[in-house]
Coordinates of C-alpha atoms in Angstrom, one line a residue:
M197 CA 0.0 0.0 0.0
N198 CA 1.4 3.4 -1.0
K199 CA 2.1 5.8 1.9
I200 CA 2.7 9.5 2.2
Y201 CA 5.4 10.5 4.8
R202 CA 6.2 13.7 6.6
S203 CA 8.8 14.6 9.3
V204 CA 7.6 14.8 12.9
Y205 CA 9.6 15.5 16.2
N206 CA 10.0 12.4 18.5
K207 CA 10.4 13.7 22.1
V208 CA 11.7 10.4 23.4
L209 CA 14.4 10.1 20.8
G210 CA 15.1 13.8 20.7
T211 CA 15.2 13.9 16.9
W212 CA 13.0 14.2 13.7
V213 CA 11.7 11.0 12.2
A214 CA 9.5 9.9 9.2
A215 CA 5.9 9.2 10.1
S216 CA 2.5 8.9 8.4
E217 CA 0.8 12.1 7.5
Q218 CA -2.0 11.3 10.1
T219 CA 0.6 11.3 12.9
A220 CA 0.6 14.5 15.1
A221 CA 3.9 16.4 15.5
R222 CA 5.0 18.0 18.8
G223 CA 8.1 19.8 19.8
K224 CA 9.9 23.1 20.2
P225 CA 10.0 24.1 16.6
A226 CA 6.2 24.1 16.5
R227 CA 5.6 26.3 19.5
A228 CA 6.8 29.6 18.0
K229 CA 4.9 29.0 14.8
S230 CA 1.7 27.8 16.4
G231 CA 1.8 30.8 18.8
A232 CA 1.9 33.2 15.9
M233 CA -0.8 31.4 14.1
F234 CA -2.9 31.4 17.2
V235 CA -2.6 35.1 17.6
A236 CA -3.6 35.6 13.9
G237 CA -6.6 33.4 14.5
V238 CA -7.7 35.4 17.5
L239 CA -7.1 38.7 15.6
L240 CA -9.2 37.5 12.7
A241 CA -12.0 36.2 14.9
S242 CA -12.3 39.6 16.6
A243 CA -12.1 41.7 13.5
G244 CA -15.7 42.7 13.8
A245 CA -15.1 44.4 17.1
M246 CA -11.7 45.9 16.2
S247 CA -12.4 48.2 13.2
D248 CA -8.8 49.4 13.0
V249 CA -7.5 45.8 12.7
A250 CA -10.3 44.7 10.4
N251 CA -9.2 47.3 7.8
A252 CA -5.5 46.7 8.3
A253 CA -3.0 44.6 6.5
V254 CA -2.0 41.5 8.4
A255 CA 1.2 39.5 7.8
V256 CA 2.0 36.4 9.9
S257 CA 5.1 34.1 9.9
D258 CA 7.0 31.9 12.3
K259 CA 8.6 35.1 13.6
G260 CA 5.3 36.6 14.7
M261 CA 2.7 39.0 13.3
S262 CA 2.7 42.4 11.7
T263 CA -0.3 44.7 11.1
N264 CA -0.5 48.1 9.4
T265 CA -3.7 50.1 9.2
A266 CA -2.2 52.7 6.8
G267 CA -0.3 50.6 4.3
T268 CA 1.5 47.3 3.7
A269 CA 2.4 44.9 6.4
S270 CA 5.5 42.7 6.1
I271 CA 7.4 40.3 8.4
N272 CA 10.4 38.1 7.8
G273 CA 11.1 34.6 8.9
S274 CA 12.8 33.6 12.1
S275 CA 15.9 32.5 10.2
G276 CA 16.0 35.4 7.8
G277 CA 13.6 34.2 5.2
L278 CA 11.4 36.6 3.2
G279 CA 8.4 35.9 5.3
S280 CA 5.0 37.3 4.2
T281 CA 3.6 40.6 2.9
A282 CA 0.0 41.9 2.9
S283 CA -1.6 45.0 1.5
A284 CA -4.4 46.9 3.2
N285 CA -7.4 44.8 4.3
S286 CA -5.5 41.6 3.3
I287 CA -4.0 38.6 5.1
A288 CA -0.7 36.8 4.3
M289 CA 0.2 33.8 6.5
V290 CA 3.1 31.3 6.3
G291 CA 4.0 28.7 8.9
D292 CA 7.7 28.5 8.0
A293 CA 8.8 31.8 6.6
D294 CA 12.2 30.5 5.8
C295 CA 10.9 28.1 3.1
N296 CA 12.2 27.7 -0.4
L297 CA 10.8 27.5 -3.9
L298 CA 10.2 24.7 -6.4
T299 CA 11.1 25.3 -10.1
N300 CA 11.0 23.3 -13.3
T301 CA 8.0 21.4 -12.0
N302 CA 6.5 20.3 -15.3
A303 CA 3.4 18.2 -15.6
Q304 CA 5.2 15.0 -15.1
S305 CA 7.3 16.1 -12.1
V306 CA 4.7 17.7 -9.9
Y307 CA 2.8 14.5 -9.0
G308 CA 3.4 10.8 -9.6
D309 CA 3.4 7.3 -8.1
G310 CA 5.3 4.2 -8.6
L311 CA 6.2 0.8 -7.3
A312 CA 9.4 -0.3 -5.4
N313 CA 12.5 1.3 -6.9
S314 CA 10.8 2.3 -10.2
Y315 CA 9.5 5.8 -9.6
K316 CA 8.9 9.0 -11.6
G317 CA 7.6 11.8 -9.5
G318 CA 8.1 15.3 -8.3
I319 CA 6.8 17.3 -5.3
Y320 CA 5.4 14.2 -3.6
G321 CA 6.4 10.6 -4.3
F322 CA 3.8 7.9 -3.6
G323 CA 6.0 4.8 -3.9
V324 CA 6.1 1.6 -1.9
Q325 CA 9.6 2.2 -0.5
N326 CA 9.7 6.0 -0.4
S327 CA 10.6 7.6 2.9
A328 CA 11.2 11.2 4.2
T329 CA 14.6 11.7 5.9
S330 CA 14.4 15.2 7.3
Y331 CA 12.1 18.1 8.0
N332 CA 11.3 20.4 5.2
D333 CA 12.2 17.8 2.5
P334 CA 9.1 17.7 0.3
T335 CA 10.5 16.0 -2.8
N336 CA 10.2 12.3 -3.6
V337 CA 12.7 10.0 -1.8
G338 CA 13.4 6.4 -2.8
A339 CA 16.0 4.3 -4.7
G340 CA 18.5 6.6 -6.3
Q341 CA 17.5 9.6 -4.1
P342 CA 17.9 8.6 -0.4
D343 CA 18.7 11.9 1.3
G344 CA 16.2 14.5 0.3
M345 CA 17.1 18.2 0.1
K346 CA 19.2 20.2 2.5
A347 CA 18.1 23.5 4.1
F348 CA 19.5 26.7 2.5
D349 CA 21.0 24.8 -0.4
T350 CA 19.9 25.0 -4.0
M351 CA 19.8 21.6 -5.6
T352 CA 18.0 19.4 -8.1
A353 CA 16.5 16.0 -7.2
G354 CA 14.6 14.0 -9.7
Y355 CA 12.5 16.3 -11.9
V356 CA 12.4 19.1 -9.3
T357 CA 14.8 22.0 -8.7
E358 CA 14.5 23.5 -5.2
T359 CA 16.0 26.8 -4.3
G360 CA 17.8 27.3 -1.0
N361 CA 15.7 28.2 2.0
G362 CA 14.8 31.8 2.8
V363 CA 14.1 32.9 -0.8
A364 CA 10.3 32.3 -1.0
S365 CA 7.8 34.9 0.3
T366 CA 4.0 34.8 0.8
E367 CA 2.1 37.8 -0.5
A368 CA -1.5 39.0 -0.4
F369 CA -2.3 42.2 -2.5
G370 CA -5.9 43.3 -3.0
L371 CA -8.9 44.1 -0.9
N372 CA -9.9 41.1 1.3
S373 CA -7.3 38.9 -0.4
I374 CA -5.7 35.9 1.6
A375 CA -2.5 34.1 0.9
M376 CA -1.5 31.1 3.1
G377 CA 1.5 28.9 2.5
C378 CA 5.1 29.1 1.5
G379 CA 5.6 31.2 -1.6
S380 CA 1.8 31.6 -2.1
H381 CA 0.5 34.8 -3.9
A382 CA -3.0 36.3 -3.8
N383 CA -3.3 39.3 -6.1
G384 CA -6.7 40.8 -6.6
F385 CA -10.0 41.7 -4.9
G386 CA -11.0 38.8 -2.7
A387 CA -8.3 36.5 -4.2
V388 CA -7.4 33.4 -2.1
A389 CA -4.2 31.4 -2.5
Q390 CA -3.6 28.4 -0.2
G391 CA -0.8 25.9 -0.5
W392 CA 2.9 25.8 -1.2
G393 CA 3.5 28.0 -4.3
A394 CA -0.2 28.6 -4.9
V395 CA -1.0 31.7 -7.0
A396 CA -4.4 33.4 -7.3
D397 CA -4.2 36.4 -9.7
G398 CA -7.5 38.1 -10.4
A399 CA -10.6 39.4 -8.7
G400 CA -12.3 36.5 -6.8
A401 CA -9.6 34.0 -8.0
V402 CA -9.1 31.0 -5.8
A403 CA -6.1 28.6 -5.8
F404 CA -5.9 25.6 -3.4
G405 CA -3.1 23.1 -3.5
I406 CA 0.7 22.8 -4.1
N407 CA 1.7 24.9 -7.1
S408 CA -1.9 25.5 -8.0
T409 CA -2.6 28.5 -10.2
A410 CA -5.8 30.5 -10.7
V411 CA -5.3 33.5 -13.1
G412 CA -8.4 35.4 -14.2
Q413 CA -11.5 36.9 -12.7
G414 CA -13.4 34.2 -10.8
A415 CA -10.8 31.5 -11.8
F416 CA -10.8 28.5 -9.5
A417 CA -8.0 25.9 -9.2
S418 CA -7.9 23.0 -6.7
G419 CA -5.3 20.2 -6.7
I420 CA -1.6 19.7 -7.0
A421 CA -0.4 21.9 -9.9
A422 CA -4.0 22.5 -11.0
N423 CA -4.1 25.4 -13.5
A424 CA -7.1 27.7 -14.1
A425 CA -6.0 30.4 -16.6
G426 CA -9.1 32.2 -17.8
D427 CA -12.0 34.3 -16.5
D428 CA -14.5 32.0 -14.6
S429 CA -12.4 28.9 -15.5
I430 CA -12.3 25.9 -13.1
A431 CA -9.6 23.3 -12.7
L432 CA -10.2 20.5 -10.2
G433 CA -7.7 17.6 -9.7
T434 CA -4.0 16.9 -9.9
L435 CA -2.6 18.6 -13.0
A436 CA -6.0 19.6 -14.1
S437 CA -5.8 22.5 -16.6
A438 CA -8.5 24.9 -17.7
T439 CA -6.8 27.6 -19.9
A440 CA -9.6 29.6 -21.5
N441 CA -12.5 31.8 -20.4
G442 CA -15.3 29.7 -19.0
A443 CA -13.3 26.4 -19.4
I444 CA -13.9 23.6 -16.8
A445 CA -11.5 20.7 -16.3
I446 CA -12.4 18.1 -13.6
G447 CA -10.2 15.1 -13.0
A448 CA -6.5 14.3 -12.8
T449 CA -4.5 15.6 -15.9
S450 CA -7.8 16.7 -17.5
V451 CA -7.4 19.6 -20.0
A452 CA -10.0 22.2 -21.1
S453 CA -8.2 24.6 -23.5
G454 CA -11.1 25.9 -25.6
E455 CA -13.5 28.7 -24.6
N456 CA -16.4 27.3 -22.5
A457 CA -15.0 23.8 -23.0
L458 CA -15.7 21.1 -20.5
A459 CA -13.3 18.1 -19.7
F460 CA -14.5 15.6 -17.1
G461 CA -12.5 12.5 -16.2
L462 CA -9.0 11.3 -15.9
N463 CA -6.9 12.7 -18.8
A464 CA -10.0 14.0 -20.6
A465 CA -9.3 16.7 -23.1
A466 CA -11.6 19.4 -24.6
S467 CA -9.5 21.6 -26.8
T468 CA -11.9 23.7 -28.8
A469 CA -14.7 26.3 -28.2
N470 CA -17.8 24.9 -26.6
S471 CA -16.5 21.3 -26.8
M472 CA -17.2 18.7 -24.2
A473 CA -15.2 15.5 -23.2
L474 CA -16.9 13.3 -20.6
G475 CA -15.0 10.2 -19.5
A476 CA -11.5 9.0 -18.9
N477 CA -9.2 9.7 -21.9
A478 CA -12.2 11.2 -23.8
A479 CA -11.1 13.9 -26.4
A480 CA -13.2 16.6 -28.1
S481 CA -11.1 18.5 -30.7
A482 CA -13.7 20.4 -32.8
D483 CA -15.9 23.3 -32.0
N484 CA -19.2 22.3 -30.4
A485 CA -18.2 18.6 -30.4
V486 CA -19.2 16.2 -27.6
A487 CA -17.2 13.1 -26.7
L488 CA -19.2 10.8 -24.4
G489 CA -17.6 7.8 -22.6
A490 CA -14.1 6.7 -21.8
G491 CA -11.8 6.9 -24.8
S492 CA -14.4 8.5 -27.1
V493 CA -13.1 10.9 -29.8
A494 CA -15.1 13.8 -31.3
D495 CA -13.1 15.5 -34.0
R496 CA -15.9 17.0 -36.2
E497 CA -17.7 20.2 -35.5
N498 CA -21.2 20.1 -34.1
S499 CA -21.0 16.3 -33.6
V500 CA -21.6 13.9 -30.7
S501 CA -19.3 10.8 -30.5
V502 CA -19.9 7.9 -28.2
G503 CA -16.7 6.0 -29.1
A504 CA -13.7 6.0 -31.4
A505 CA -12.5 4.3 -34.6
G506 CA -12.3 0.6 -33.7
A507 CA -14.0 1.2 -30.3
E508 CA -17.6 2.1 -31.4
R509 CA -20.6 1.9 -29.0
Q510 CA -24.2 1.3 -29.5
I511 CA -26.8 3.9 -28.4
T512 CA -29.6 1.9 -26.8
N513 CA -33.2 2.7 -25.6
V514 CA -33.7 5.3 -28.3
A515 CA -37.3 6.5 -28.6
A516 CA -38.9 6.7 -32.0
G517 CA -38.1 10.1 -33.6
T518 CA -41.0 12.4 -34.4
A519 CA -39.5 15.6 -35.7
D520 CA -37.2 16.1 -38.8
T521 CA -34.1 16.4 -36.7
D522 CA -34.8 13.5 -34.3
A523 CA -32.8 10.3 -34.2
V524 CA -34.6 7.2 -35.5
N525 CA -34.3 3.7 -34.0
V526 CA -34.0 0.3 -35.7
S527 CA -37.7 -0.4 -35.3
Q528 CA -38.5 2.7 -37.5
M529 CA -36.0 1.6 -40.1
K530 CA -37.6 -1.8 -40.3
K531 CA -41.0 -0.3 -40.8
A532 CA -39.7 1.9 -43.5
G533 CA -38.4 -1.2 -45.3
L534 CA -34.8 0.1 -45.3
I535 CA -33.4 -2.8 -43.2
A536 CA -34.4 -6.5 -42.9
A537 CA -35.7 -8.2 -39.7
D538 CA -32.1 -9.3 -38.8
G539 CA -30.9 -5.7 -39.0
S540 CA -29.0 -6.1 -42.4
A541 CA -29.5 -3.4 -45.0
K542 CA -31.7 -4.1 -48.0
V543 CA -30.1 -3.7 -51.3
A544 CA -33.2 -2.8 -53.4
V545 CA -36.3 -0.8 -52.9
T546 CA -39.1 -3.1 -51.5
Y547 CA -42.8 -2.9 -51.1
D548 CA -44.1 -0.9 -48.2
Q549 CA -45.5 -3.0 -45.3
N550 CA -49.0 -3.1 -44.1
P551 CA -49.7 -2.9 -40.3
D552 CA -50.0 -6.7 -40.2
G553 CA -46.5 -7.0 -41.7
T554 CA -47.6 -8.1 -45.2
S555 CA -46.4 -6.3 -48.3
D556 CA -48.5 -3.5 -49.7
Y557 CA -48.5 -4.1 -53.5
S558 CA -50.4 -0.9 -54.3
N559 CA -47.1 1.0 -54.1
L560 CA -44.3 1.0 -56.7
T561 CA -41.5 -1.4 -55.9
L562 CA -38.3 -1.9 -57.9
G563 CA -36.3 -5.1 -57.5
N564 CA -37.7 -6.6 -54.4
N565 CA -34.3 -8.3 -53.9
V566 CA -34.6 -10.1 -57.3
A567 CA -31.4 -10.0 -59.4
G568 CA -31.7 -8.1 -62.7
G569 CA -34.1 -5.4 -61.5
T570 CA -37.5 -4.6 -62.8
T571 CA -38.7 -3.2 -66.2
I572 CA -41.5 -0.6 -65.9
H573 CA -43.9 -0.9 -68.9
N574 CA -46.7 1.4 -70.1
V575 CA -45.0 4.5 -68.8
A576 CA -46.9 7.7 -69.7
A577 CA -44.9 10.7 -71.1
G578 CA -43.6 12.8 -68.3
V579 CA -44.7 16.4 -68.1
A580 CA -43.0 17.8 -64.9
D581 CA -39.3 18.1 -64.1
M582 CA -39.4 15.2 -61.7
D583 CA -41.5 12.8 -63.8
A584 CA -40.1 9.6 -65.4
V585 CA -39.7 9.6 -69.2
N586 CA -40.5 6.8 -71.6
V587 CA -38.5 5.4 -74.5
G588 CA -40.6 7.4 -76.9
Q589 CA -39.6 10.7 -75.2
L590 CA -36.0 9.6 -75.1
N591 CA -36.0 8.8 -78.9
A592 CA -37.5 12.2 -79.6
A593 CA -35.0 14.0 -77.4
V594 CA -32.2 12.1 -78.9
G595 CA -33.4 13.0 -82.4
N596 CA -33.5 16.7 -81.4
M597 CA -30.2 16.5 -79.8
D598 CA -28.7 14.8 -82.9
S599 CA -29.9 17.7 -85.0
A600 CA -28.6 20.2 -82.5
V601 CA -25.2 18.5 -82.2
N602 CA -24.8 18.4 -86.0
D603 CA -25.5 22.1 -86.1
L604 CA -23.1 22.7 -83.2
N605 CA -20.3 20.8 -85.0
A606 CA -20.8 23.0 -88.0
A607 CA -20.7 26.1 -85.9
V608 CA -17.6 24.9 -84.0
A609 CA -16.0 24.2 -87.3
N610 CA -16.8 27.8 -88.4
A611 CA -15.5 29.1 -85.1
T612 CA -12.3 27.1 -85.6
N613 CA -11.9 28.5 -89.1
L614 CA -12.4 32.0 -87.6
A615 CA -9.8 31.4 -85.0
E616 CA -7.3 30.1 -87.5
A617 CA -8.1 33.0 -89.8
A618 CA -7.5 35.4 -86.9
R619 CA -3.9 34.3 -87.0
N620 CA -3.7 34.5 -90.8
P621 CA -2.7 37.8 -92.2
L622 CA -5.1 37.1 -95.1
F623 CA -8.2 36.9 -92.8
A624 CA -10.9 39.3 -93.8
A625 CA -14.5 40.0 -92.9
Y626 CA -16.9 41.4 -95.5
G627 CA -19.2 44.2 -94.5
D628 CA -19.5 47.9 -93.9
K629 CA -18.3 48.6 -90.4
N630 CA -20.2 51.8 -90.3
T631 CA -23.6 50.3 -91.0
E632 CA -23.2 46.6 -90.2
A633 CA -21.0 46.6 -87.1
A634 CA -21.5 43.8 -84.5
S635 CA -23.0 44.7 -81.1
A636 CA -22.1 43.2 -77.7
S637 CA -24.3 45.1 -75.2
G638 CA -24.6 42.3 -72.5
V639 CA -22.1 42.1 -69.6
Y640 CA -19.1 40.1 -70.8
A641 CA -20.9 39.4 -74.1
T642 CA -19.2 38.6 -77.4
A643 CA -20.4 39.3 -81.0
M644 CA -18.7 38.4 -84.2
G645 CA -20.0 39.0 -87.8
A646 CA -21.9 41.6 -89.6
K647 CA -24.9 42.8 -87.6
A648 CA -24.2 40.1 -85.0
S649 CA -25.9 41.0 -81.6
A650 CA -25.1 39.6 -78.1
S651 CA -27.3 41.4 -75.5
G652 CA -27.5 38.8 -72.8
M653 CA -25.0 38.4 -69.9
N654 CA -22.1 36.2 -71.1
A655 CA -23.9 35.7 -74.4
V656 CA -22.0 34.8 -77.6
A657 CA -23.2 35.5 -81.2
V658 CA -21.1 34.3 -84.1
G659 CA -22.2 34.8 -87.7
V660 CA -24.0 37.4 -89.9
N661 CA -27.3 38.5 -88.2
S662 CA -26.8 36.1 -85.4
S663 CA -28.6 37.0 -82.2
A664 CA -28.0 35.9 -78.5
T665 CA -30.5 37.7 -76.3
A666 CA -30.6 35.3 -73.3
D667 CA -28.0 35.0 -70.4
N668 CA -25.3 32.5 -71.1
S669 CA -26.7 31.7 -74.5
V670 CA -24.7 31.0 -77.7
A671 CA -25.9 31.7 -81.3
L672 CA -23.7 30.0 -83.9
G673 CA -24.1 30.6 -87.6
A674 CA -25.6 33.2 -89.8
G675 CA -29.1 34.1 -88.7
A676 CA -28.9 31.8 -85.6
V677 CA -31.1 32.9 -82.7
A678 CA -30.5 32.0 -79.0
D679 CA -33.3 33.4 -76.9
R680 CA -33.3 30.9 -74.0
A681 CA -30.9 31.1 -71.1
N682 CA -28.0 28.5 -71.0
T683 CA -28.7 27.2 -74.5
V684 CA -26.7 26.8 -77.8
S685 CA -28.6 27.6 -81.0
V686 CA -27.2 26.8 -84.5
G687 CA -30.2 28.2 -86.4
A688 CA -33.6 29.7 -86.0
V689 CA -37.3 28.7 -86.4
G690 CA -37.6 27.5 -90.0
S691 CA -33.8 27.7 -90.5
E692 CA -32.6 24.8 -88.5
R693 CA -29.2 23.2 -89.0
Q694 CA -27.7 19.8 -88.4
V695 CA -24.7 19.3 -86.0
T696 CA -22.4 16.7 -87.6
N697 CA -19.3 14.7 -86.6
V698 CA -20.5 14.4 -83.0
A699 CA -18.4 12.0 -80.9
A700 CA -20.2 9.4 -78.8
G701 CA -21.2 10.9 -75.4
T702 CA -19.7 9.4 -72.3
E703 CA -21.1 11.5 -69.5
G704 CA -24.6 12.1 -68.4
T705 CA -24.6 15.7 -69.9
D706 CA -22.8 14.8 -73.1
A707 CA -24.6 15.0 -76.5
V708 CA -25.3 11.7 -78.2
N709 CA -24.8 10.9 -81.9
L710 CA -27.0 8.9 -84.3
N711 CA -24.9 5.8 -83.8
Q712 CA -25.7 5.9 -80.1
L713 CA -29.3 6.6 -80.8
D714 CA -29.5 3.8 -83.4
A715 CA -28.0 1.4 -80.9
A716 CA -30.5 2.5 -78.3
K717 CA -33.3 2.2 -80.8
Q718 CA -32.0 -1.2 -81.9
E719 CA -31.9 -2.3 -78.3
A720 CA -35.4 -1.0 -77.7
K721 CA -36.5 -2.7 -81.0
S722 CA -35.0 -6.0 -80.0
Y723 CA -36.7 -5.8 -76.7
A724 CA -40.0 -4.9 -78.4
D725 CA -39.5 -7.7 -81.0
S726 CA -38.9 -10.2 -78.3
R727 CA -42.0 -9.1 -76.4
M728 CA -44.0 -9.0 -79.7
S729 CA -42.8 -12.5 -80.6
Q730 CA -44.0 -13.7 -77.3
S731 CA -47.3 -11.9 -77.7
L732 CA -47.8 -13.3 -81.2
S733 CA -47.0 -16.8 -80.1
S734 CA -49.6 -16.4 -77.4
V735 CA -52.2 -15.0 -79.9
Q736 CA -51.4 -17.8 -82.4
D737 CA -52.0 -20.4 -79.7
S738 CA -55.3 -18.7 -78.8
V739 CA -56.4 -18.6 -82.4
H740 CA -55.5 -22.2 -83.0
D741 CA -57.5 -23.2 -80.0
V742 CA -60.5 -21.2 -81.2
L743 CA -60.2 -22.8 -84.7
R744 CA -59.9 -26.3 -83.2
K745 CA -63.0 -25.7 -81.1
S746 CA -65.0 -24.2 -84.0
Y747 CA -64.0 -27.1 -86.3
A748 CA -65.1 -29.5 -83.7
G749 CA -68.4 -27.6 -83.3
T750 CA -68.9 -27.8 -87.0
A751 CA -68.3 -31.5 -87.1
A752 CA -70.8 -32.0 -84.2
A753 CA -73.4 -29.9 -86.1
M754 CA -72.9 -31.9 -89.2
A755 CA -73.5 -35.1 -87.2
V756 CA -76.8 -33.7 -85.9
A757 CA -77.8 -32.8 -89.4
G758 CA -77.1 -36.3 -90.6
L759 CA -79.5 -38.0 -88.2
P760 CA -82.3 -39.7 -90.3
Q761 CA -86.0 -39.6 -89.2
P762 CA -89.1 -41.9 -89.9
T763 CA -91.0 -41.6 -93.1
Q764 CA -94.2 -43.4 -92.1
P765 CA -97.0 -42.0 -89.9
G766 CA -97.0 -43.2 -86.3
K767 CA -93.3 -44.3 -86.5
I768 CA -90.5 -43.7 -84.0
M769 CA -86.8 -43.7 -85.0
V770 CA -83.6 -43.8 -82.9
A771 CA -80.6 -42.8 -85.0
M772 CA -76.8 -42.1 -84.8
A773 CA -74.7 -40.0 -87.1
G774 CA -71.1 -38.8 -87.3
G775 CA -69.3 -35.9 -88.9
R776 CA -65.6 -34.7 -89.5
Y777 CA -64.5 -31.2 -90.3
G778 CA -61.0 -29.5 -90.2
G779 CA -59.4 -32.5 -88.6
Q780 CA -62.0 -32.6 -85.8
T781 CA -64.7 -35.2 -85.3
G782 CA -68.3 -34.9 -84.0
G783 CA -71.0 -37.4 -83.2
A784 CA -74.8 -37.2 -82.6
L785 CA -77.5 -39.5 -81.1
G786 CA -81.2 -38.6 -81.8
I787 CA -84.8 -39.8 -81.6
S788 CA -87.6 -38.7 -83.9
Y789 CA -91.4 -39.3 -84.2
V790 CA -94.1 -38.9 -87.0
T791 CA -97.7 -38.5 -85.8
N792 CA -100.4 -40.9 -87.0
N793 CA -101.9 -38.3 -89.2
N794 CA -98.5 -37.7 -90.8
K795 CA -98.8 -33.9 -90.2
W796 CA -96.3 -33.4 -87.3
V797 CA -92.7 -34.5 -87.0
G798 CA -90.7 -34.1 -83.7
K799 CA -86.9 -34.7 -83.0
L800 CA -84.6 -34.7 -79.9
A801 CA -80.8 -35.0 -80.4
A802 CA -77.5 -34.7 -78.4
N803 CA -74.0 -34.3 -79.9
T804 CA -70.4 -34.2 -78.8
S805 CA -66.9 -33.5 -80.3
T806 CA -63.2 -34.3 -79.9
T807 CA -62.8 -31.1 -77.8
G808 CA -65.1 -32.6 -75.2
N809 CA -67.9 -30.1 -75.6
T810 CA -71.5 -31.4 -75.8
G811 CA -74.8 -30.1 -77.0
V812 CA -78.6 -30.8 -77.1
V813 CA -81.1 -29.9 -79.8
I814 CA -84.9 -30.3 -80.0
G815 CA -87.2 -29.5 -82.9
A816 CA -90.7 -30.0 -84.4
G817 CA -92.2 -29.5 -87.8
Y818 CA -95.6 -29.6 -89.6
Q819 CA -96.1 -30.9 -93.1
W820 CA -99.1 -30.8 -95.5

């Protein structure tokens, strides 16, 4: 178990020995100091009844006490040390006014702990075998450093350089300021510095602990080498550091260096404005970023991180989001059809789900996790910007584009010739510059050719009587008119041109040529032919079935017609007959009767065919 030792006086042995920090110390060296401190306590307790003292400067050391109602009070140490100094209405107190200073106490040397002979520390060493050897030796002692520091000698031990005794002073300057401890300084209205080397600089600044520092109005530092350097900043814990206005660092070695930043936990770091790091080793390094949990890293502005790369965390118990900026949970994602029941992402758009979990086929679905996708047929021509287009519209658009591209190629060729001619000393333009001059009245517009006009912003008109009136429009060729923004025109209504020698387009906004269009048309035709072939085959099968059934019906009718009947009065005849037509066969069975007076004839018959259909017929006739 690690222990902290200090030197106490053993009356039986008559010497100073190392003892636990809970052990009480008695002896002659303590009497003078405790007497002065007692007097100071009595004086402070009775300040309300002693107005002169209450408004005075009070300085206390092991040599005694000094007060001054009209100015600064100072008192040296009993062995010649600098003692303490207090301004009006302030208190400066030091137990041992002959103390020394610590220097070069960097972050690694102010505080540390270790095991056995392996130790890296500074002001206090918390090691298994460390022990103090003499009074006033605050540095770590252990293997490699057995003797501590000697009084009135300047020396370096481990990571700490300690001046000789008698060079440190305790000072309190500012109304109601208090400085207590060797080398402590309180500077500012109501400033409080308590601890060896503690510094409170600023109105209301408070520093508690060895080498703690609070600089700035309302700054608060508590802990070994804690540092609060900013207005209203707070640093709590060994080596805690809050170095910006409103910054808060709580926890050993925590750092809050951004304005209004918050670092909470061992070695937590919030380095940017309004950032927050909560948890051991959490780090927030972007403005308004929040790192939640041990080891979490938030390095993007206005983000919340609950882990780090390779150490991610789940966020559980998330309620279903209701507003646009709310987080959603897995249950909502499943209901939206974006992830499967096992949590895996779906790779295609699927049907919406009904409340009972079944698919809602009334809504459009593509793919449904079937390879190859889905072809949408019978698509109406789109009319709005966000409507789907069909192949017919595409073919028409490609045709128009083909014509426009051909015209554009011609115009580009003309422009190329113009550019080449511009470098040719033989270049010439025909026309009267006084009556046929080109006009470019639009901002950054360009016009070339007799009576060419470019009046739109960034418009270009090239060619005799060409006109570009819309912004960012281009009119190429004689008489060309570009009157729509962001368009290229190679002609005019009634004077259209082809654009030839167009390379095959490769990007979504490239022009397409006839070859590409033909290929697309051929692909569409092949698809249509395939579908037509399937449809024709189905129609042929249907027609063949109808013909077969009609042929069979004809054969059955023929069989009925072929049934004989009696020719004598009062006779009955049962007859059979058969018929064949178009490769189909029909048969009939009938019974007929002639009345005794030979006037009436009646017949009943039934038939069938090779298609399995049957029929019944009945008839009667009168003869004379």
